[in-house]
mmCIF file of C-alpha atoms and ligand atoms in Angstrom:
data_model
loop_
_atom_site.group_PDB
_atom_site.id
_atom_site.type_symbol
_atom_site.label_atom_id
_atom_site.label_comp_id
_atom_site.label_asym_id
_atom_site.label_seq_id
_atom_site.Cartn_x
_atom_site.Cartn_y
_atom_site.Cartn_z
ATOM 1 C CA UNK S 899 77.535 116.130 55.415
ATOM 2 C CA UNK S 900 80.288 113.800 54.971
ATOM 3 C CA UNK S 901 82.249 112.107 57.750
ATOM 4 C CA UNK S 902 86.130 112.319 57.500
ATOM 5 C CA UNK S 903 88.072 109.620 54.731
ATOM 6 C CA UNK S 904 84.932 110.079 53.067
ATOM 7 C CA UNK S 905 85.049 111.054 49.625
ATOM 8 C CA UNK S 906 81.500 110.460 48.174
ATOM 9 C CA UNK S 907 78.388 109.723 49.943
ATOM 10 C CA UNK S 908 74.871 109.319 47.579
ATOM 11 C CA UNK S 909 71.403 109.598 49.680
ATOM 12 C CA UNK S 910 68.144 108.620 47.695
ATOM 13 C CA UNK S 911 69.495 108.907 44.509
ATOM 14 C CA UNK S 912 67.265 108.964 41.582
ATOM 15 C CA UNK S 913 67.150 109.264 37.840
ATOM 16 C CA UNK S 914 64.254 108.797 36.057
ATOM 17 C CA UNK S 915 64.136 108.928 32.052
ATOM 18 C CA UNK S 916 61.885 109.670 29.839
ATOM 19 C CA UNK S 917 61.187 108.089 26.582
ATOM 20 C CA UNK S 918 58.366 109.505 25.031
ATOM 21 C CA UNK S 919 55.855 108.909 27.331
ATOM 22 C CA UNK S 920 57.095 105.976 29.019
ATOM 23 C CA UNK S 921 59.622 106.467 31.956
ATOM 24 C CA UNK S 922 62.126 104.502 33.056
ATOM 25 C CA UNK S 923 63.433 104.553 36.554
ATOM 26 C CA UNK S 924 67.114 103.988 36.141
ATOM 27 C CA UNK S 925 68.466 105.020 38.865
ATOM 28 C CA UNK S 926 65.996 104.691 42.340
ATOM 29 C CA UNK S 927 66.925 105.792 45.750
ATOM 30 C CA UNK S 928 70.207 104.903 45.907
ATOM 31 C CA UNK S 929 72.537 105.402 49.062
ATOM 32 C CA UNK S 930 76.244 104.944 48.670
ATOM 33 C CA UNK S 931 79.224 105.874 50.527
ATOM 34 C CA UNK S 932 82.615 105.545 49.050
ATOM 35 C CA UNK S 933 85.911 106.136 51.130
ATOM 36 C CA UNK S 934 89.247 107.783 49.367
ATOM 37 C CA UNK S 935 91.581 105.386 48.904
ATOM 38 C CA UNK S 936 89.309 102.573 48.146
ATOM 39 C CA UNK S 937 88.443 100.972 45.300
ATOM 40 C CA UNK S 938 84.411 100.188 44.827
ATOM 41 C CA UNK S 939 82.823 97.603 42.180
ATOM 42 C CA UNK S 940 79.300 97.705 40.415
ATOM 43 C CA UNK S 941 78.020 94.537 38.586
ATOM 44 C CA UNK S 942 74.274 94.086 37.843
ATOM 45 C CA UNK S 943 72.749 92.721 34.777
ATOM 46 C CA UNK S 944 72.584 95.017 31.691
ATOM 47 C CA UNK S 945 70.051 97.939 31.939
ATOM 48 C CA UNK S 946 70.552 97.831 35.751
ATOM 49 C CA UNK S 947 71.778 101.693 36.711
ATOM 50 C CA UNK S 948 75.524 101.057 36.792
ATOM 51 C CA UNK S 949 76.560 103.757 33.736
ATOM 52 C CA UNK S 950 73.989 106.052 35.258
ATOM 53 C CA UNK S 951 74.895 105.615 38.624
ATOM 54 C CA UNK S 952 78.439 106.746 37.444
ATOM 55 C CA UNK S 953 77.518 109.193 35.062
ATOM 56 C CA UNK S 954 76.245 110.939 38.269
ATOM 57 C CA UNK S 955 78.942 110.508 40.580
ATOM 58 C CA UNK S 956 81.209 112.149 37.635
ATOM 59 C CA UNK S 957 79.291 115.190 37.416
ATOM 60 C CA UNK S 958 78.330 114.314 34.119
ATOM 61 C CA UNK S 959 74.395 114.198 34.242
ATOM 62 C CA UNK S 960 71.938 115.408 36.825
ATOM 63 C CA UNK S 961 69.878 113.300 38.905
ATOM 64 C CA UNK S 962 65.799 113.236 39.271
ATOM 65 C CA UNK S 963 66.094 113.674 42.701
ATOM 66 C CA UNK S 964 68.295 112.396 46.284
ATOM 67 C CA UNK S 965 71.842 114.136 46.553
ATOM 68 C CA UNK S 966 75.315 113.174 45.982
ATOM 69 C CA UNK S 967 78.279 114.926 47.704
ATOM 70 C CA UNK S 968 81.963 114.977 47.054
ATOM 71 C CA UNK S 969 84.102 115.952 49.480
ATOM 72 C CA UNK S 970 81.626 117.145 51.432
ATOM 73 C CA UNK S 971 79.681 119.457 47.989
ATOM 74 C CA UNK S 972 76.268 118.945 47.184
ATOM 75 C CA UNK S 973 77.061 118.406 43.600
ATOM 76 C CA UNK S 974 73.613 117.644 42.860
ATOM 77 C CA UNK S 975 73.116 121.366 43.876
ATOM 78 C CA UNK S 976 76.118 122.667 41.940
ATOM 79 C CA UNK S 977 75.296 125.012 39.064
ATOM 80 C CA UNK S 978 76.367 123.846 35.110
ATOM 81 C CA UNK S 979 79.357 126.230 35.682
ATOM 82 C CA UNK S 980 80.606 125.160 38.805
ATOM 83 C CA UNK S 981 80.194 121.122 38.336
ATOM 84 C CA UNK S 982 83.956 121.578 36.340
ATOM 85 C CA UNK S 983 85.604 121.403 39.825
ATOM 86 C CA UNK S 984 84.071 117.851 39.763
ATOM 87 C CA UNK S 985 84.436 116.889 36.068
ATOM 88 C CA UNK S 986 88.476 117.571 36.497
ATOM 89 C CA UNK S 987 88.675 115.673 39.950
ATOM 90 C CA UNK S 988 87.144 112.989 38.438
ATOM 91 C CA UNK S 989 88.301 111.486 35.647
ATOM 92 C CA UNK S 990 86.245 107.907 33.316
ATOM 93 C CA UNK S 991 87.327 105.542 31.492
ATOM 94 C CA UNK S 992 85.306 104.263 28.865
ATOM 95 C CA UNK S 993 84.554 100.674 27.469
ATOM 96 C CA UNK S 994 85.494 100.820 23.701
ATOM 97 C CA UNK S 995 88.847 103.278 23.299
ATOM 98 C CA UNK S 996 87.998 102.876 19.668
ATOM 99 C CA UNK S 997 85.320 105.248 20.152
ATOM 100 C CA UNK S 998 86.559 106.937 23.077
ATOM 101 C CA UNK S 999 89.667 108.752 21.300
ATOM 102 C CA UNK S 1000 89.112 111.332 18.683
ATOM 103 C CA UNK S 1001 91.222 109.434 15.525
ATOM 104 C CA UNK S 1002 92.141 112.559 13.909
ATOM 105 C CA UNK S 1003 94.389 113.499 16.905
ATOM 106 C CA UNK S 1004 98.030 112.316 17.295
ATOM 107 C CA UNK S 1005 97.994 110.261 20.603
ATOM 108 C CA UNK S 1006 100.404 113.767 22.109
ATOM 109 C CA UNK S 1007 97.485 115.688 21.763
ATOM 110 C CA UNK S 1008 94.587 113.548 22.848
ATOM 111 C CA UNK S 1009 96.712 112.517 26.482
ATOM 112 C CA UNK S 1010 97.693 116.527 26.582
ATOM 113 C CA UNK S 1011 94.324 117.253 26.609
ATOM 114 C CA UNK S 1012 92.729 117.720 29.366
ATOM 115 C CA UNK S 1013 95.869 120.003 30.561
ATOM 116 C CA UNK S 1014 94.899 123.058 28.355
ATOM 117 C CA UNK S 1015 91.328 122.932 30.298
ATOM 118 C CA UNK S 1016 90.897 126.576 31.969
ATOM 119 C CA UNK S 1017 89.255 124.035 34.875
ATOM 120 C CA UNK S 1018 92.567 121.715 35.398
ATOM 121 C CA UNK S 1019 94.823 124.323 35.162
ATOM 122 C CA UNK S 1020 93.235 125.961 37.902
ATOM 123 C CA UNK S 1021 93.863 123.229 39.866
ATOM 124 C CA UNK S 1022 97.731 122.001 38.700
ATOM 125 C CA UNK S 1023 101.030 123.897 38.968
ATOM 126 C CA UNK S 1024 101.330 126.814 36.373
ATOM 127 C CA UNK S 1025 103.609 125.640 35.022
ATOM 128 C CA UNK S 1026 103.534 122.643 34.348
ATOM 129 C CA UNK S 1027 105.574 121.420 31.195
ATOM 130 C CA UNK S 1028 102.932 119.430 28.968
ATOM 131 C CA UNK S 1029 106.053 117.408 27.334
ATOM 132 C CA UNK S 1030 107.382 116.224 30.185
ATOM 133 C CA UNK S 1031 104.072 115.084 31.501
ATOM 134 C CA UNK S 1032 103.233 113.506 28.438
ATOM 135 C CA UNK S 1033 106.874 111.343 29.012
ATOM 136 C CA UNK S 1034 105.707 110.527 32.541
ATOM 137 C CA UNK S 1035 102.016 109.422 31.678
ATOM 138 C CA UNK S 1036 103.262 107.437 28.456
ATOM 139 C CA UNK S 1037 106.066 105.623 31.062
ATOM 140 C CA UNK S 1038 102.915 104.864 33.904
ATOM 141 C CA UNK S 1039 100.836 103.369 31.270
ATOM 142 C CA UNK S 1040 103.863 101.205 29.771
ATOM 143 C CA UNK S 1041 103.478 102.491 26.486
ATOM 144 C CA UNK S 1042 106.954 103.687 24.149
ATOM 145 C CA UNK S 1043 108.010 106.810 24.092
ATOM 146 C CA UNK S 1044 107.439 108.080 20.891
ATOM 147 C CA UNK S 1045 103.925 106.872 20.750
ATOM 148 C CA UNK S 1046 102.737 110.585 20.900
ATOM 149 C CA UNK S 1047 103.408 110.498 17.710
ATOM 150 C CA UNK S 1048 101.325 108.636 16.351
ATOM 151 C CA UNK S 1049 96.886 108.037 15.893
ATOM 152 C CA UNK S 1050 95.146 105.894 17.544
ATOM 153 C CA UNK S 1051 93.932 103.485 14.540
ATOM 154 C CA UNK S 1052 97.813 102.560 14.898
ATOM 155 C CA UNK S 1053 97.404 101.008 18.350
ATOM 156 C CA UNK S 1054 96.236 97.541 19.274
ATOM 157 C CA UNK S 1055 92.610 97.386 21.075
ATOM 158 C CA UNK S 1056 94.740 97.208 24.819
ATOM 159 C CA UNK S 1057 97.366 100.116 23.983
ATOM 160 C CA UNK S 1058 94.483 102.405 22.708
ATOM 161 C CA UNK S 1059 92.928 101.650 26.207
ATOM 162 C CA UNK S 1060 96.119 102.590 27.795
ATOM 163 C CA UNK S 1061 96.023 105.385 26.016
ATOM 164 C CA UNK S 1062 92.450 106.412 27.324
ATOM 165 C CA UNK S 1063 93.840 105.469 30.920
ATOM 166 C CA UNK S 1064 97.095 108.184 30.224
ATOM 167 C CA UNK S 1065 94.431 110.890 29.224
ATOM 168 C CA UNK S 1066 91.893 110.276 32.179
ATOM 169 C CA UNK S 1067 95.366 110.373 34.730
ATOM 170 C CA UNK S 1068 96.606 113.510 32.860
ATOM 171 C CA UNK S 1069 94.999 115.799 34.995
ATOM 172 C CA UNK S 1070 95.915 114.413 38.441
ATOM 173 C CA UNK S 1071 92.653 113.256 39.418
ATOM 174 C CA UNK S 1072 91.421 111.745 42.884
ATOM 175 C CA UNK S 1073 89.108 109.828 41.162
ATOM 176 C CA UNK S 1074 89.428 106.902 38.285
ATOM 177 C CA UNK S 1075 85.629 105.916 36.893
ATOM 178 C CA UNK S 1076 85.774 102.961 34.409
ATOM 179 C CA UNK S 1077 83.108 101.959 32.872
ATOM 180 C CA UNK S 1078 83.440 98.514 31.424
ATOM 181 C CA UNK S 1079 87.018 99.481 31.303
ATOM 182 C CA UNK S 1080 88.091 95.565 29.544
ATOM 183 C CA UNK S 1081 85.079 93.924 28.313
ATOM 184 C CA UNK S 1082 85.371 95.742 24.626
ATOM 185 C CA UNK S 1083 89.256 93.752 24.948
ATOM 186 C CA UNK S 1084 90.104 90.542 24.152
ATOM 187 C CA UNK S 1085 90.544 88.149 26.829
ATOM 188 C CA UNK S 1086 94.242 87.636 26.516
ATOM 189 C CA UNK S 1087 94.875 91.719 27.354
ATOM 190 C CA UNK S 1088 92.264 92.075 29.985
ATOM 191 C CA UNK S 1089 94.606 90.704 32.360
ATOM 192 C CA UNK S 1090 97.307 93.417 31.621
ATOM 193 C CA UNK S 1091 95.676 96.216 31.856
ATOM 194 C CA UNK S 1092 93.564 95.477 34.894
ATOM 195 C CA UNK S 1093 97.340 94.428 36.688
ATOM 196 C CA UNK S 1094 98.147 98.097 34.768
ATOM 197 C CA UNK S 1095 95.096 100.023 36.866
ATOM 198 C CA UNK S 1096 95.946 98.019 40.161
ATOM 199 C CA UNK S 1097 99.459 99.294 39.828
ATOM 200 C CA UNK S 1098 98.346 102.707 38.790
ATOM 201 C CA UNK S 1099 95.304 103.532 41.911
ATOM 202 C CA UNK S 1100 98.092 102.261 44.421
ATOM 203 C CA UNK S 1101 101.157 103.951 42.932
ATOM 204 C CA UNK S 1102 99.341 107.369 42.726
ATOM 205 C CA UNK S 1103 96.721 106.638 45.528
ATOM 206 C CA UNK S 1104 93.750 107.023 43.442
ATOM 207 C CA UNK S 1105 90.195 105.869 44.964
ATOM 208 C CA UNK S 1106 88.789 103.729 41.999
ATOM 209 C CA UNK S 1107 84.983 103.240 40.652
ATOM 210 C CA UNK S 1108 85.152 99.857 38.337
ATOM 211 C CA UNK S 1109 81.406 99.026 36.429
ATOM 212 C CA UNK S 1110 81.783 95.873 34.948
ATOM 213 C CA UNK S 1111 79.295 92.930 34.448
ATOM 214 C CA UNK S 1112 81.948 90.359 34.858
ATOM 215 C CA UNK S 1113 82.422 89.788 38.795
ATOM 216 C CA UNK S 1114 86.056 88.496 37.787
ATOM 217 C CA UNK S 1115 86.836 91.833 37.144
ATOM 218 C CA UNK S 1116 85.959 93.608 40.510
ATOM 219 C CA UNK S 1117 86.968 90.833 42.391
ATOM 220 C CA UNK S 1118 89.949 91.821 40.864
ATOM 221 C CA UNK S 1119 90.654 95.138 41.381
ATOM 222 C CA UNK S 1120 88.141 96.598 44.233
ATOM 223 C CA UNK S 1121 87.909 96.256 48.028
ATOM 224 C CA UNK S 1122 84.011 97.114 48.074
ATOM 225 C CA UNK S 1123 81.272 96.051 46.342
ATOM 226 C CA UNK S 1124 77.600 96.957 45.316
ATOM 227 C CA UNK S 1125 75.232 94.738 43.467
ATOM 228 C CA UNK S 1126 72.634 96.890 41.512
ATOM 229 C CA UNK S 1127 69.255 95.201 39.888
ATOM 230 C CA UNK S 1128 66.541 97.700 38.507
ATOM 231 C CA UNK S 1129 68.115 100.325 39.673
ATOM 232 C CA UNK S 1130 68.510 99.281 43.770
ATOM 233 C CA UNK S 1131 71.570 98.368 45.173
ATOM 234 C CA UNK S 1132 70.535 95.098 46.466
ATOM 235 C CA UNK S 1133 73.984 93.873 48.278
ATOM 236 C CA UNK S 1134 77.124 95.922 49.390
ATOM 237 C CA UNK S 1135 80.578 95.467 51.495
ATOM 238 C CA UNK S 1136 83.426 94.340 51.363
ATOM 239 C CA UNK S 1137 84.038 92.542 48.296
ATOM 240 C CA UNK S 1138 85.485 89.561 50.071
ATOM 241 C CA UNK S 1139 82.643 89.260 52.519
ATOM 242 C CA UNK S 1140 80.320 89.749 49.673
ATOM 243 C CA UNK S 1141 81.830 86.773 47.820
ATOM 244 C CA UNK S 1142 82.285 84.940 50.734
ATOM 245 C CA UNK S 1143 78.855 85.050 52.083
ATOM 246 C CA UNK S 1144 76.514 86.642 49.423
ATOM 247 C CA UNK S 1145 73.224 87.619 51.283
ATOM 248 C CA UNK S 1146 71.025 88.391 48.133
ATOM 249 C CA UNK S 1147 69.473 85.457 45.964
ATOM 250 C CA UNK S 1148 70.091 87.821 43.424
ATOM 251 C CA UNK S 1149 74.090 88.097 44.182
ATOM 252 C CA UNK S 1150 74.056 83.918 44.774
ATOM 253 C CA UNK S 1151 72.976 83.799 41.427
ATOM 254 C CA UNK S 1152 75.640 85.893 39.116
ATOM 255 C CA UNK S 1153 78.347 84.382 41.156
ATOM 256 C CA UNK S 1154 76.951 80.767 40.519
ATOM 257 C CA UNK S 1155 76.620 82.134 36.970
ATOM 258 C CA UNK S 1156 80.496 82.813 36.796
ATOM 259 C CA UNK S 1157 81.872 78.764 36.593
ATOM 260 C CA UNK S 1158 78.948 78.120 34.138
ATOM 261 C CA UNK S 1159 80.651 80.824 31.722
ATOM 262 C CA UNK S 1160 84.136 80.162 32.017
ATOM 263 C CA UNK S 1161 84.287 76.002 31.347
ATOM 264 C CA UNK S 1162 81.625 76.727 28.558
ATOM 265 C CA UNK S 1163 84.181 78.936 26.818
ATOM 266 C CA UNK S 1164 81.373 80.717 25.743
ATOM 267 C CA UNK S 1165 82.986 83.531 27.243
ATOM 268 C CA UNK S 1166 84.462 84.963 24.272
ATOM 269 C CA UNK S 1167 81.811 83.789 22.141
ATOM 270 C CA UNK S 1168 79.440 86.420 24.118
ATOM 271 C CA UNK S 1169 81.761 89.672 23.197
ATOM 272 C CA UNK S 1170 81.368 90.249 19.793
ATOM 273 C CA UNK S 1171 82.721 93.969 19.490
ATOM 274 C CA UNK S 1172 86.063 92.139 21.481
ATOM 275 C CA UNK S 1173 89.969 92.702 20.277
ATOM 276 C CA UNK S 1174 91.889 90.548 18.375
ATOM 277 C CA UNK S 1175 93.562 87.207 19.527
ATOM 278 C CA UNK S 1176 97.307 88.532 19.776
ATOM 279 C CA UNK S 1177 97.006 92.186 20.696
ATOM 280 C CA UNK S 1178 99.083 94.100 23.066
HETATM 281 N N1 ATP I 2250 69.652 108.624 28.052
HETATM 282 C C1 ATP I 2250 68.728 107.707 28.338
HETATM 283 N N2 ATP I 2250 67.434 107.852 27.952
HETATM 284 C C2 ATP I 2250 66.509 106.937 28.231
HETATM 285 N N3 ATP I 2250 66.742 105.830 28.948
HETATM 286 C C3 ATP I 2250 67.989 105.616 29.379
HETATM 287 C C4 ATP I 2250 69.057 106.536 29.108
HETATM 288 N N4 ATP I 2250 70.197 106.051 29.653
HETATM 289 C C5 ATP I 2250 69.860 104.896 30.247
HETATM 290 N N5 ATP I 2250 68.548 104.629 30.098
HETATM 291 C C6 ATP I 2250 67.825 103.468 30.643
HETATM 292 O O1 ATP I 2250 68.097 103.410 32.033
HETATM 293 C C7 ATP I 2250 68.283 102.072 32.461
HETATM 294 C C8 ATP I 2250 69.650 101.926 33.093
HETATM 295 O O2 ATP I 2250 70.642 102.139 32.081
HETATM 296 P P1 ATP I 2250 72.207 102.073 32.367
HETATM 297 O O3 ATP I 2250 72.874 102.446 31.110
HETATM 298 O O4 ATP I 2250 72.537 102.857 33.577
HETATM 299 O O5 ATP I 2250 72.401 100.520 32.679
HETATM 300 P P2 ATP I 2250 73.748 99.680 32.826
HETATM 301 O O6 ATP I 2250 73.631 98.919 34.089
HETATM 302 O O7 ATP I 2250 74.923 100.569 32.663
HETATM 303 O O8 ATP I 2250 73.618 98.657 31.592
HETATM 304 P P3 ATP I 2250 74.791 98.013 30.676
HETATM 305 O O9 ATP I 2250 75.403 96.901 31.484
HETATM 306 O O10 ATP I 2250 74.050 97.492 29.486
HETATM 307 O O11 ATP I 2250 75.769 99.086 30.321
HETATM 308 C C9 ATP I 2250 68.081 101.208 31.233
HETATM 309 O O12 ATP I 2250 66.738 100.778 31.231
HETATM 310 C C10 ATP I 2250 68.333 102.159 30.087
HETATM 311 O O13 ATP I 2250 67.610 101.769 28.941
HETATM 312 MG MG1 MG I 2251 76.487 100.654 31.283
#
């Protein structure tokens, strides 16, 4: 079902909550395709279908109805015990690494992880040696050496994201999912470790999956765009085209929206749950 290059491909998806007896359409009839090797930005308004959208793609919840394959898989037809294969290809990054990373675990053990998985061994060498791929992860991510050794609580709000990036790569994956991957950093960081996942997709040629409601960000770090609004993709391409020549209203107005932020400084003023001025 999917053409060569291409590494997912989403027809009609849809997931539908339900809360109580209301139901909320988060996710309707969505079509997607996503080539390996690229690097693919959501942005919507809050509440739009971006998380779910991804939460899908990972493997991680079930859709309503419509089909997603991977590599050619109906996942959406994979049974509970077979949807590991996906969950250890693809690997997400979460928004706050404060609540992201267990704090009772030494920073070792929560990036060594995902290696003692039946599923990723399966899939990696036998052998391989989980100190020496600690050393290699903690050296991609630009972190010191001996930070193994310590907990996360002693980290600043853009290491302890680094270290959530160093887990998520652990296993080798083909795909990186982040889901608000800076927003829960302050503003001073968010440069670094976007320039840090840049780096990382092309050094170890990842295909990427950014959410983020700030269009700085994608513009950023992904080739292709969607632009999701009640659950519908209402604009997609390439992101330059998209920002170029934005077809929706809806995408004219969160890129006129943009300027309005930034000179108002209100920025930062928006994020409560942000870092601290200083870290990293
Ligand atoms: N587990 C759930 N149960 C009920 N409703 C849910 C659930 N998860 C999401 N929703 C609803 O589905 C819609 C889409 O939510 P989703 O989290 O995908 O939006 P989002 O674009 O990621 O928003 P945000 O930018 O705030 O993270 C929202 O109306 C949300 O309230
Ligand atoms: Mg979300």
């Amino acid at each position: 079902m999917t053409e060569p290059g291409e590494l997912y491909r989403a027809e009609a998806l849809t997931r539908v909550y339900r809360a109580g007896r209301r139901q909320v359409r988060a996710l309707d009839a969505v079509d997607l395709t996503l080539d390996r090797g690229h690097r693919l930005g959501i942005v919507g308004e809050s509440g739009s279908g971006k998380s779910t959208l991804v939460r899908l793609l990972a493997g991680l919840d079930r859709a309503t109805s419509g089909t997603v394959w991977f590599e050619g898989i109906d996942i959406t037809a994979l049974p509970e015990r077979r949807l590991g294969m996906v969950r250890a290809s693809v690997q997400m990054v979460f928004q706050d690494p404060r609540s992201s990373l267990n704090p009772r675990m030494k920073v070792a053990d929560i990036i060594t992880e995902p290696l003692r998985s039946r599923l990723v061994r399966r899939q990696l060498p036998a052998d391989v040696d989980h100190t020496q791929r600690l050393a290699e992860l903690l050296e991609a991510v630009d972190l010191p050496a001996d930070a193994g050794r310590h907990y996360p609580h002693e980290f600043s709000g853009g290491q302890r994201q680094r270290i959530a990036i160093a887990r998520a790569l652990a296993p080798k994956p083909e795909v990186l999912i982040a889901d608000e991957p800076v927003s829960a950093l302050d503003v001073s960081v968010r440069a670094q470790v976007m320039n840090l996942l840049t780096d990382l997709v092309a050094a170890q040629g990842l295909t990427l999956v950014v959410v983020s409601h700030d269009l700085m960000v994608v513009r950023h770090l992904c080739d292709q765009l969607v632009v999701m609004r009640q659950g519908r993709i209402v604009e997609a391409g390439a992101t330059a085209e998209v920002y170029g020549d934005p077809h929706s209203a809806y995408t004219r107005s969160l890129l006129e929206a943009v300027p309005r932020i930034r000179t108002g400084g209100a920025e930062r003023h928006s994020r409560p749950d942000g870092g601290r001025p200083g870290e990293d």
